Coordinates of C-alpha atoms in Angstrom, one line a residue:
X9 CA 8.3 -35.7 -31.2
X10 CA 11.6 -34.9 -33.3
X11 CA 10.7 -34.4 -37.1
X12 CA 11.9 -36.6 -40.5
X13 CA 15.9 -36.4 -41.3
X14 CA 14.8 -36.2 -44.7
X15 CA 11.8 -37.2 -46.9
X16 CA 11.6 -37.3 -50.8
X17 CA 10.1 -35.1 -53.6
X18 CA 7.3 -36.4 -55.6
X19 CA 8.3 -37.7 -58.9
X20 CA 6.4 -34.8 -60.6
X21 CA 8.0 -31.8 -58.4
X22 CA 11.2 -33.6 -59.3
X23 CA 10.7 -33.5 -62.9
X24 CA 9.3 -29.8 -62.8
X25 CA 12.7 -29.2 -60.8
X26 CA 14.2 -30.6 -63.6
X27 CA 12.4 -28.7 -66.4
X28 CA 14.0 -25.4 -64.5
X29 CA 17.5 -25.9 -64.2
X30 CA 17.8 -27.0 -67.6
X31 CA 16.1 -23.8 -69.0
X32 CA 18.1 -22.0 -66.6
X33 CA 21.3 -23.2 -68.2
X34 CA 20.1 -22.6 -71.2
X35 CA 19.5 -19.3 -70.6
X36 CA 22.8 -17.5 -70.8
X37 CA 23.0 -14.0 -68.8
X38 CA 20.0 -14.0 -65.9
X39 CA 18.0 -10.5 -65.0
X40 CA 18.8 -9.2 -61.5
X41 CA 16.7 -8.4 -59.5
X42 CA 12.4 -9.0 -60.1
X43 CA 11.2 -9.8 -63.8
X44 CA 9.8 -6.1 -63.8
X45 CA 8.3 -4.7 -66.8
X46 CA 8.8 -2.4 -69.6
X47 CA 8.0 1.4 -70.1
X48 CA 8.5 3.7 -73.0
X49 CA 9.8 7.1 -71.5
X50 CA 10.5 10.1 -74.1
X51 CA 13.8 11.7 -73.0
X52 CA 15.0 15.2 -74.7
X53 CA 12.3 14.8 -77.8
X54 CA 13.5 11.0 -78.3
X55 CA 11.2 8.2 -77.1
X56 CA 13.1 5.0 -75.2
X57 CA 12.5 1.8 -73.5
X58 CA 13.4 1.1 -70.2
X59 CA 13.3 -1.5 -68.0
X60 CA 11.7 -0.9 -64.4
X61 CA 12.6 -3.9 -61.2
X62 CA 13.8 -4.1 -58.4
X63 CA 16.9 -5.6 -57.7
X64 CA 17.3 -5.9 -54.3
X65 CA 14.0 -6.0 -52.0
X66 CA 12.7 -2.6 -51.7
X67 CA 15.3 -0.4 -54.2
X68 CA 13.2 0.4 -57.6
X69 CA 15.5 0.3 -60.3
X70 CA 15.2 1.6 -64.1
X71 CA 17.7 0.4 -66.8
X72 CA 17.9 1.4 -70.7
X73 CA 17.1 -1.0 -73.3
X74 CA 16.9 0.4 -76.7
X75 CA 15.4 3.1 -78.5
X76 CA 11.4 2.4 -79.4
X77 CA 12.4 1.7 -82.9
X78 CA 14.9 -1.0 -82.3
X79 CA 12.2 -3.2 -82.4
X80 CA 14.5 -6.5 -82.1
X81 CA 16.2 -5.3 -78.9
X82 CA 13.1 -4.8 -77.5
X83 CA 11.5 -7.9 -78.5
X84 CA 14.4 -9.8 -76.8
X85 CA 14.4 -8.1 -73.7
X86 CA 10.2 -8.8 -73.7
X87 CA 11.1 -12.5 -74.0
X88 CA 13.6 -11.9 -70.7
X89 CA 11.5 -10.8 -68.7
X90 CA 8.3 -13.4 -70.0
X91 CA 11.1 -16.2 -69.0
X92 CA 12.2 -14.8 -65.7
X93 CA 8.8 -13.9 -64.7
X94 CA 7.7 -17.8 -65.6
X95 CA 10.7 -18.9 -63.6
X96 CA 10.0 -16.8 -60.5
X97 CA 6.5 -18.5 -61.0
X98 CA 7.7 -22.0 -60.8
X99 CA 10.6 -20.9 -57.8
X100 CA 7.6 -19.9 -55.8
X101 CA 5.9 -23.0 -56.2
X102 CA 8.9 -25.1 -55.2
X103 CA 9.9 -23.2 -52.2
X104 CA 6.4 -23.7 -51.2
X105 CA 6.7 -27.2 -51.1
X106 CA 9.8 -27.7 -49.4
X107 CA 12.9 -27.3 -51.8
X108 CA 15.6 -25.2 -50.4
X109 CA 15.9 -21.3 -52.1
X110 CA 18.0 -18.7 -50.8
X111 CA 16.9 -14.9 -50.3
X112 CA 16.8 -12.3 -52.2
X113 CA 19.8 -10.7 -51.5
X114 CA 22.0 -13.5 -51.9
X115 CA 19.9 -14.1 -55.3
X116 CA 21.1 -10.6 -56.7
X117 CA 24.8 -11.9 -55.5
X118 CA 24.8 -15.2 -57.0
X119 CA 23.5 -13.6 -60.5
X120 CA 26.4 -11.2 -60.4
X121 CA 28.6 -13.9 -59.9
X122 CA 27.1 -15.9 -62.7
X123 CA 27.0 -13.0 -65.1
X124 CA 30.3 -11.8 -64.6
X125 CA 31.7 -15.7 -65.4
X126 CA 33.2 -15.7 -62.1
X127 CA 31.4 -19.2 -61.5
X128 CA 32.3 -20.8 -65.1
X129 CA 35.9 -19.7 -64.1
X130 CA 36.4 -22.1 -61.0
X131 CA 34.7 -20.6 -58.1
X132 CA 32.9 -23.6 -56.5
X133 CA 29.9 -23.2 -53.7
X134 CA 30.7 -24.5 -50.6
X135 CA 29.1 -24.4 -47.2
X136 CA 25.2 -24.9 -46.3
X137 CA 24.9 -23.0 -49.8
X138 CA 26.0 -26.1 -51.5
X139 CA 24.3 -28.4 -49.0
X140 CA 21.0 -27.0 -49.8
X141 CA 21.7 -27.6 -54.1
X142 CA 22.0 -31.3 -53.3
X143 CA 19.0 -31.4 -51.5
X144 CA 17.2 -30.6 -54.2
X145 CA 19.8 -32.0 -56.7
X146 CA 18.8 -35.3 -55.0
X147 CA 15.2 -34.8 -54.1
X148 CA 15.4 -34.7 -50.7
X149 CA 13.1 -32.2 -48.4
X150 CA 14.8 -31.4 -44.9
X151 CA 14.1 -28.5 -42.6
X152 CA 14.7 -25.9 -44.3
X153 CA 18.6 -24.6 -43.8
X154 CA 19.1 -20.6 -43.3
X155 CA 22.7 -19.2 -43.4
X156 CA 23.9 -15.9 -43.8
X157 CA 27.1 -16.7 -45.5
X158 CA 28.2 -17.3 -49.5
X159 CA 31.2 -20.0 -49.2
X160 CA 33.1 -19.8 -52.4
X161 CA 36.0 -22.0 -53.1
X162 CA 38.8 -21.6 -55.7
X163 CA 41.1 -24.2 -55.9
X164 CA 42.2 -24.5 -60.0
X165 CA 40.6 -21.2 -61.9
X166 CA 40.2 -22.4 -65.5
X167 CA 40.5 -19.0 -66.7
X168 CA 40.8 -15.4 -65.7
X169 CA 37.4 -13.5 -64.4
X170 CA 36.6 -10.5 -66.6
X171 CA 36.4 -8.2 -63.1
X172 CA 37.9 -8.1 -60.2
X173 CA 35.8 -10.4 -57.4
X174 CA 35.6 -6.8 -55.3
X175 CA 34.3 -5.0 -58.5
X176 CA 31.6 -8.0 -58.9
X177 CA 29.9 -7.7 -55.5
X178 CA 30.0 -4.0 -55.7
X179 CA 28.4 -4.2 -59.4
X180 CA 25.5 -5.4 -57.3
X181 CA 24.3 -2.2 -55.8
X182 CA 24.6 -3.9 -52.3
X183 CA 27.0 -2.0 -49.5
X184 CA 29.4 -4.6 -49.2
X185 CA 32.4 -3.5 -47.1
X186 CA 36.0 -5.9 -47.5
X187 CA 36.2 -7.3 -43.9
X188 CA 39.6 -6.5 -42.3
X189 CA 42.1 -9.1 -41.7
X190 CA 43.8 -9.8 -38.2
X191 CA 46.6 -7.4 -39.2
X192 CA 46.7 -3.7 -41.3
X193 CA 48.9 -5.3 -43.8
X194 CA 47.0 -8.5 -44.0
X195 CA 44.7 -9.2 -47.4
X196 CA 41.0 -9.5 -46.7
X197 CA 39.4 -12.7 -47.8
X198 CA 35.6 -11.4 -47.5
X199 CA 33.1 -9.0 -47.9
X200 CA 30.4 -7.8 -45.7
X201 CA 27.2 -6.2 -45.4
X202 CA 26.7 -3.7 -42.4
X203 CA 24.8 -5.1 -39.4
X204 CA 25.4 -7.9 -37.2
X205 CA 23.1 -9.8 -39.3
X206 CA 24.4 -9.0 -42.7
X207 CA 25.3 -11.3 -45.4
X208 CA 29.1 -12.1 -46.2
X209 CA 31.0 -13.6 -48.6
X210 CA 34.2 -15.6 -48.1
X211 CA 36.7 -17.1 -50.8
X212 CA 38.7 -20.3 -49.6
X213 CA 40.8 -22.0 -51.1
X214 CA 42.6 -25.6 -50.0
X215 CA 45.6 -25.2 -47.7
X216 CA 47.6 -27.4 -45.0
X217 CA 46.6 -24.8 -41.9
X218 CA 43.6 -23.4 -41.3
X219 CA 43.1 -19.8 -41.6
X220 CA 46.4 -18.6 -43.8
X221 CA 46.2 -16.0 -46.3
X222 CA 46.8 -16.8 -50.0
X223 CA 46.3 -14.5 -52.9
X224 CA 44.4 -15.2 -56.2
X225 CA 45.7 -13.0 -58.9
X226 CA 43.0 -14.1 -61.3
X227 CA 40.3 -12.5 -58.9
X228 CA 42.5 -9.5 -57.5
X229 CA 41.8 -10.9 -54.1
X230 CA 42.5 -13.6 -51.8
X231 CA 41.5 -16.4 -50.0
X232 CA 41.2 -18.4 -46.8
X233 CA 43.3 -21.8 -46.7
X234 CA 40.9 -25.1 -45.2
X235 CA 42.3 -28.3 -44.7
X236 CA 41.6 -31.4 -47.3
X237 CA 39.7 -28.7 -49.8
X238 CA 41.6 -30.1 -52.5
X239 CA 40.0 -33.5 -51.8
X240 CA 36.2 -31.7 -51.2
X241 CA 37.1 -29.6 -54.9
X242 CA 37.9 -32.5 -57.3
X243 CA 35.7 -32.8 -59.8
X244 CA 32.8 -30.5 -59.2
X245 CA 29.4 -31.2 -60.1
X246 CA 27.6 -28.6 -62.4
X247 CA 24.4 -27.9 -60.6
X248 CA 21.6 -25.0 -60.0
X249 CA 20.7 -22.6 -57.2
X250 CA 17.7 -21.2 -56.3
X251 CA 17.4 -18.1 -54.6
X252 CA 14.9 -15.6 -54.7
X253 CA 12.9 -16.0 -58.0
X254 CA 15.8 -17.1 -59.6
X255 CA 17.3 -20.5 -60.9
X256 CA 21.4 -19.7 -61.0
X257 CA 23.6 -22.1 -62.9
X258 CA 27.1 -23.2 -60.1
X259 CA 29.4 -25.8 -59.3
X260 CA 29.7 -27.4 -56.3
X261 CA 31.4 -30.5 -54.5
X262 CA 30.8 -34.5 -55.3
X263 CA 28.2 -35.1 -53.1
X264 CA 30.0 -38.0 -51.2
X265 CA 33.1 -36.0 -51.1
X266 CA 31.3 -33.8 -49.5
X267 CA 29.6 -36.1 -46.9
X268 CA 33.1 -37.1 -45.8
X269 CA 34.6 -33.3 -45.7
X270 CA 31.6 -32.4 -43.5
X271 CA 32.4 -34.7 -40.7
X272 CA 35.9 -34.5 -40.7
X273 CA 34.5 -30.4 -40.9
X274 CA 32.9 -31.3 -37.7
X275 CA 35.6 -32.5 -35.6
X276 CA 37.2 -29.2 -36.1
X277 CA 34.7 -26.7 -34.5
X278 CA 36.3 -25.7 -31.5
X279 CA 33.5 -24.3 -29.2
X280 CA 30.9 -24.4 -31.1
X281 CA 29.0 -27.6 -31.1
X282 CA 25.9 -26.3 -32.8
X283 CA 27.8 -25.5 -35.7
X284 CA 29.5 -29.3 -35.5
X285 CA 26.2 -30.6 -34.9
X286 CA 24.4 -28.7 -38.5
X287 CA 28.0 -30.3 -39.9
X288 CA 26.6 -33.8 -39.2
X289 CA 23.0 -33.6 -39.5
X290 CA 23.7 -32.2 -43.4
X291 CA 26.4 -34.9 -43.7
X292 CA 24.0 -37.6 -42.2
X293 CA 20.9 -36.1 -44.6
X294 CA 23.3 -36.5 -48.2
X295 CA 24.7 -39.8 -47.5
X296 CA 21.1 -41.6 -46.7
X297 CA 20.2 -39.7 -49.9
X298 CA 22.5 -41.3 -51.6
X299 CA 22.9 -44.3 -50.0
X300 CA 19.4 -45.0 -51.2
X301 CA 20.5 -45.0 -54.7
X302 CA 24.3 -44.9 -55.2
X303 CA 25.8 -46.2 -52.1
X304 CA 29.0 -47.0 -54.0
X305 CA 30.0 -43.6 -54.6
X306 CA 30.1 -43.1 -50.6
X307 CA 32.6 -46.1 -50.3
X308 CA 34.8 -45.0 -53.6
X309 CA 34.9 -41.3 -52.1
X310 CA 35.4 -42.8 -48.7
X311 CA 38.5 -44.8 -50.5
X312 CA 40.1 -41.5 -51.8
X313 CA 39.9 -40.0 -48.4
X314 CA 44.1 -38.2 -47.8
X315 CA 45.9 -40.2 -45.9
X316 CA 46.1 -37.4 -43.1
X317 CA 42.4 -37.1 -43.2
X318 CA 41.8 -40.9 -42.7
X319 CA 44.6 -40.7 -39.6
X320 CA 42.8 -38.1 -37.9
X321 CA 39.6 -39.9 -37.9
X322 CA 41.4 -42.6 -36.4
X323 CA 42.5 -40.2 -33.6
X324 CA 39.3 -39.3 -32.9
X325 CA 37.7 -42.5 -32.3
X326 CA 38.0 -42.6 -28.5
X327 CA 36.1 -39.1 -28.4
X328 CA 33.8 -40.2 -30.5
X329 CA 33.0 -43.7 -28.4
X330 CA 32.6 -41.1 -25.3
X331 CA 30.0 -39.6 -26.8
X332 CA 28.5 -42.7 -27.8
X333 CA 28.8 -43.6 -24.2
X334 CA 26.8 -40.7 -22.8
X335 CA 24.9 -39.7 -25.9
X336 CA 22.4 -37.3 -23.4
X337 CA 25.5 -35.6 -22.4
X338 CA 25.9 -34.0 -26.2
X339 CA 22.6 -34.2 -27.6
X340 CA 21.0 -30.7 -29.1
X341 CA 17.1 -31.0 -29.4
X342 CA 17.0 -34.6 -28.9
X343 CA 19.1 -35.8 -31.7
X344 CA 22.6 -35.9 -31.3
X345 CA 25.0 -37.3 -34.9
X346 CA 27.8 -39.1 -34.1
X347 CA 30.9 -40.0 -36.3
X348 CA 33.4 -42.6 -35.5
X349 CA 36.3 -44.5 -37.6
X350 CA 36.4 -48.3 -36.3
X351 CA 39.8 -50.1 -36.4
X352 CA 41.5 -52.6 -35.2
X353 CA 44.0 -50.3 -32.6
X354 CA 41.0 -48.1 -31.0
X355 CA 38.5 -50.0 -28.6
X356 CA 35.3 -49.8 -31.0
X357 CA 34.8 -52.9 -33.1
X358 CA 35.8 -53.6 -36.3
X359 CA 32.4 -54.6 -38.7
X360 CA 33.7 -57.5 -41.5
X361 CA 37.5 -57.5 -42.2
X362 CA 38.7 -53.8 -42.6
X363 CA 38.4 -50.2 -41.1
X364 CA 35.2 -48.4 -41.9
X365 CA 33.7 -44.8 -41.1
X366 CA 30.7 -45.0 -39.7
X367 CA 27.9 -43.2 -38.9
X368 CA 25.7 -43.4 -35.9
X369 CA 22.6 -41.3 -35.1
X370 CA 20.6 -41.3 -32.3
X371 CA 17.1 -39.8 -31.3
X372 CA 14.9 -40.1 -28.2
X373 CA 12.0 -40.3 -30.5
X374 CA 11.7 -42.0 -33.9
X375 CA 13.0 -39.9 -37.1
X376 CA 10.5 -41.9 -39.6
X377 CA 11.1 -42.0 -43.2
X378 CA 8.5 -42.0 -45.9
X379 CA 6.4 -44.9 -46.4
X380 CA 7.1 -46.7 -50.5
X381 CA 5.5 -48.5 -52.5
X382 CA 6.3 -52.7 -52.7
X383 CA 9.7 -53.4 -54.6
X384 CA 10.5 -56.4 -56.5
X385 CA 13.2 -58.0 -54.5
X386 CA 16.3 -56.7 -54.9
X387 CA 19.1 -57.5 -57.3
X388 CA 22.4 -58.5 -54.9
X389 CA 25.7 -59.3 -56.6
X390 CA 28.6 -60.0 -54.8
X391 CA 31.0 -57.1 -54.2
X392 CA 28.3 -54.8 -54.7
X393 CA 27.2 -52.5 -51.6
X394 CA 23.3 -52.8 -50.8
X395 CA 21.3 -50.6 -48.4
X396 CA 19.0 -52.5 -46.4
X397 CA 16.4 -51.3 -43.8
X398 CA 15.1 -53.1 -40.8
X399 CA 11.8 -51.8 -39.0
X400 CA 9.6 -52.5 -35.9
X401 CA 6.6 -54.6 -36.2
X402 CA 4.0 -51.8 -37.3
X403 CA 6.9 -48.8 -36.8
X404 CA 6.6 -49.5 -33.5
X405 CA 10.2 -48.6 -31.4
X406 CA 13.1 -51.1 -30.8
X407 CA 15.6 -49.7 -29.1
X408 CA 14.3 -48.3 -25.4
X409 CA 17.8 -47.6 -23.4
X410 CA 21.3 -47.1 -24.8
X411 CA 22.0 -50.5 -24.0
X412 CA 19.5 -52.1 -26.3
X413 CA 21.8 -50.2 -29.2
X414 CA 24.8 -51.6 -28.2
X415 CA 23.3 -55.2 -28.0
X416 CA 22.2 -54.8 -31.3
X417 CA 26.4 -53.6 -32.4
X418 CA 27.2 -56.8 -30.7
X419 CA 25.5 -58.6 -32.5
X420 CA 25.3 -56.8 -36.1
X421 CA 29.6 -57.3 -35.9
X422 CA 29.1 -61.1 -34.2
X423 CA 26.9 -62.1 -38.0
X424 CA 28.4 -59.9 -40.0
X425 CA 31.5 -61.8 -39.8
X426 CA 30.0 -65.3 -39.4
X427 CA 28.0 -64.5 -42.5
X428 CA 30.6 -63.0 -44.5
X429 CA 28.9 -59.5 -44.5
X430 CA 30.9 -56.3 -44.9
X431 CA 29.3 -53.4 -43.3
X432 CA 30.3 -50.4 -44.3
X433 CA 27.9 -47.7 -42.6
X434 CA 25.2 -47.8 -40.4
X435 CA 22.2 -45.8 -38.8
X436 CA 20.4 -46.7 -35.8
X437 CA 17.3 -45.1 -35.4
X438 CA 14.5 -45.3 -32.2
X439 CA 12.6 -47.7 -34.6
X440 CA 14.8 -48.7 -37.6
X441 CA 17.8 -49.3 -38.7
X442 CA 19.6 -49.1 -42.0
X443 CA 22.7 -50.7 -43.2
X444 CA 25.0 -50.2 -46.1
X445 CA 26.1 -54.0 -46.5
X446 CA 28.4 -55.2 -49.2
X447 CA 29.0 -59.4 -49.6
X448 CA 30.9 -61.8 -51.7
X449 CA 27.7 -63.9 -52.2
X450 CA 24.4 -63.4 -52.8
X451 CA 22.9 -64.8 -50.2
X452 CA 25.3 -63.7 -47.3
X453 CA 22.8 -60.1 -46.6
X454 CA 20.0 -62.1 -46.3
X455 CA 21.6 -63.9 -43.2

């Protein structure tokens, strides 16, 4: 039986989630590495403090504080490491019950970046890096996601970094190595650690081809151009990190935006459909998240979508009704996300009286979502988007062959239109459904 896409946080974990990040932003500079502790060491007749961690896993570390009479240094640095060592408390805690961290060695990365200012200066997090922050941003609990890459975006840097990005990773102590480019005069665009499982760090930046080359003088680097990035980098979201016993301050995408960027992001993975496949399921994962509670800023993100970006979505429809066709065909470990852009000129249906991106998922077993507590009905006005749920009598299934979900398309487009429904997204599950409906009355949803 195939797990949960997603279940929620208790309120309280939520809150104590909460509690973290804003301490954390409060905070100012973060201590690398563990809390560690303090020891008084007498060096050539004089007696000094010192601070003893580890900053990477396995590599003790000592660093000078202050001399033992500089009493206020000291007591500052005591409070540091009582703060740090309280936050690495509470990280544990949360990791344990199921909100995304990062390792340890991307922790003492992400600190450098965040104490250098590289982060305040425009670098955004991308990637499954950013995917995991909304998780918890939003609440959600997900199998937990492991990558081995930091995707950082620059697209407008608000002001020059203090170092270069190559002298920040290599402040870390860590043997990062700049990757070579396809040519000897080419720029490199990442950094590596050695082995085939090492972590690297890529810089990209928006561009009209995938893959050029462009230089960021306010790093001393450069960066790898991706499609529509300047659509996934508007507006950032100030958010938190946690990796390793730490709680970093970053920015990263709109969370629709986002949504949308990953399935386009998915289309483009030439020979490798797992990779396409984590695309969806984390695009799938934010926009029931926040379909649950701000549907609308799907559709106005969905509205903003380039022109180019919305063609090629169009273009893909026929694929994308193949696969809907013969779901077995592409279907990783029984669940298999599909996206699809309806119109009026490809041979999918058009739900209510414009063109829509939807989303379809399908499982050979039932992907359940957490039981809730009784709602007071809800409040529907017209125009506005509501996301409704249908179930089984007693959870039990109600779709059985790939016919009985196309029946139920039929149908969902025949009474949306005869009821004056607009539907803007759907996901059929094995025992459920859930819709993203907007009307110009009140009553039309409930017909």
């Amino acid at each position: 039986m195939s797990s949960a896409l997603y279940r929620t946080h208790e309120l309280a974990y939520r809150t104590q989630y909460a509690e973290i990040k804003e301490r954390a932003r409060a905070t100012g500079l973060l201590l690398p590495g563990t809390p560690g502790r303090l020891k008084l060491k007498s060096v050539n007749g004089g007696s000094y403090w010192y601070r003893l961690f580890y900053p990477v896993p396995g590599k003790q570390e000592e660093k000078f504080v202050c001399t033992e009479a500089d009493l206020e240094a000291y007591e500052t640095m005591r409070l540091a490491i009582e703060d740090q060592d309280w936050m690495t408390k509470q990280i544990s805690l949360l990791r344990k019950i199921g909100f995304q961290t990062a390792d340890k060695v991307m922790a003492r990365v992400l600190v450098e970046l965040h104490n250098q200012h590289m982060l305040d200066a425009g670098l955004v997090l991308v990637g499954t890096l950013a995917y995991m922050a909304w998780l918890n941003e939003l609440g959600g609990m997900s199998t937990s996601a492991h990558t081995q890459d930091i995707d950082l975006a620059s697209h407008i840097l608000r002001l020059a970094a203090p170092a270069s990005f190559l002298e920040t990773v290599k402040a870390t102590g860590l043997p990062f190595f700049p990757v070579p480019g396809l040519s000897p005069a080419s720029p490199t665009c990442s950094v590596k650690l050695p082995g085939a499982q090492g972590l690297r760090v890529d810089v990209l930046t928006p561009g009209e081809e995938l893959g050029q080359i462009v230089k960021l003088p306010a790093l001393a680097w450069a960066a790898q151009t991706v499609p529509f990035y300047d659509y996934l980098l508007k507006d950032p979201e100030p958010a938190c990190m946690l990796a390793g016993g730490h709680c970093v301050p970053v920015h990263i995408p709109q969370a629709a935006r986002f949504v949308w960027h990953k399935l386009y992001a998915s289309t483009q993975r030439r020979g490798t459909p797992e990779k396409a496949t984590k695309d969806r399921i984390q695009a799938l994962t934010i926009a029931a998240l926040l379909a649950s509670e701000d549907a609308h800023l799907l559709l106005d993100a969905l509205n903003e979508l380039p022109p180019r970006m919305r063609a090629h979505r169009q273009n893909q429809g026929h694929a994308d009704a193949d696969c809907l066709r013969s779901p077995r065909a592409h279907r990783p470990a029984r669940r298999n996300l599909i996206t699809q852009e309806v119109s009026p000129n490809n041979s999918a249906k058009t739900i209510g009286d414009r063109p829509q991106l939807m989303l379809f998922s399908y499982s050979s077993s039932p992907l359940p979502l957490p039981l809730t507590m009784p709602r007071r009905p809800r409040l529907a006005l017209p125009g506005i988007p509501l996301h409704l749920i249908q179930r089984g009598n007693n959870r039990q299934a109600c779709f059985f062959s790939e016919d009985d979900y196309r029946v139920y398309l039929d149908w969902l487009t025949e009474y949306a239109g005869k009821s004056g429904c607009r539907v803007h997204a759907y996901v059929l599950m094995t025992n459920h459904v859930h819709l993203l409906v907007s009307a110009d009355s009140t009553t039309a949803p409930g017909h």
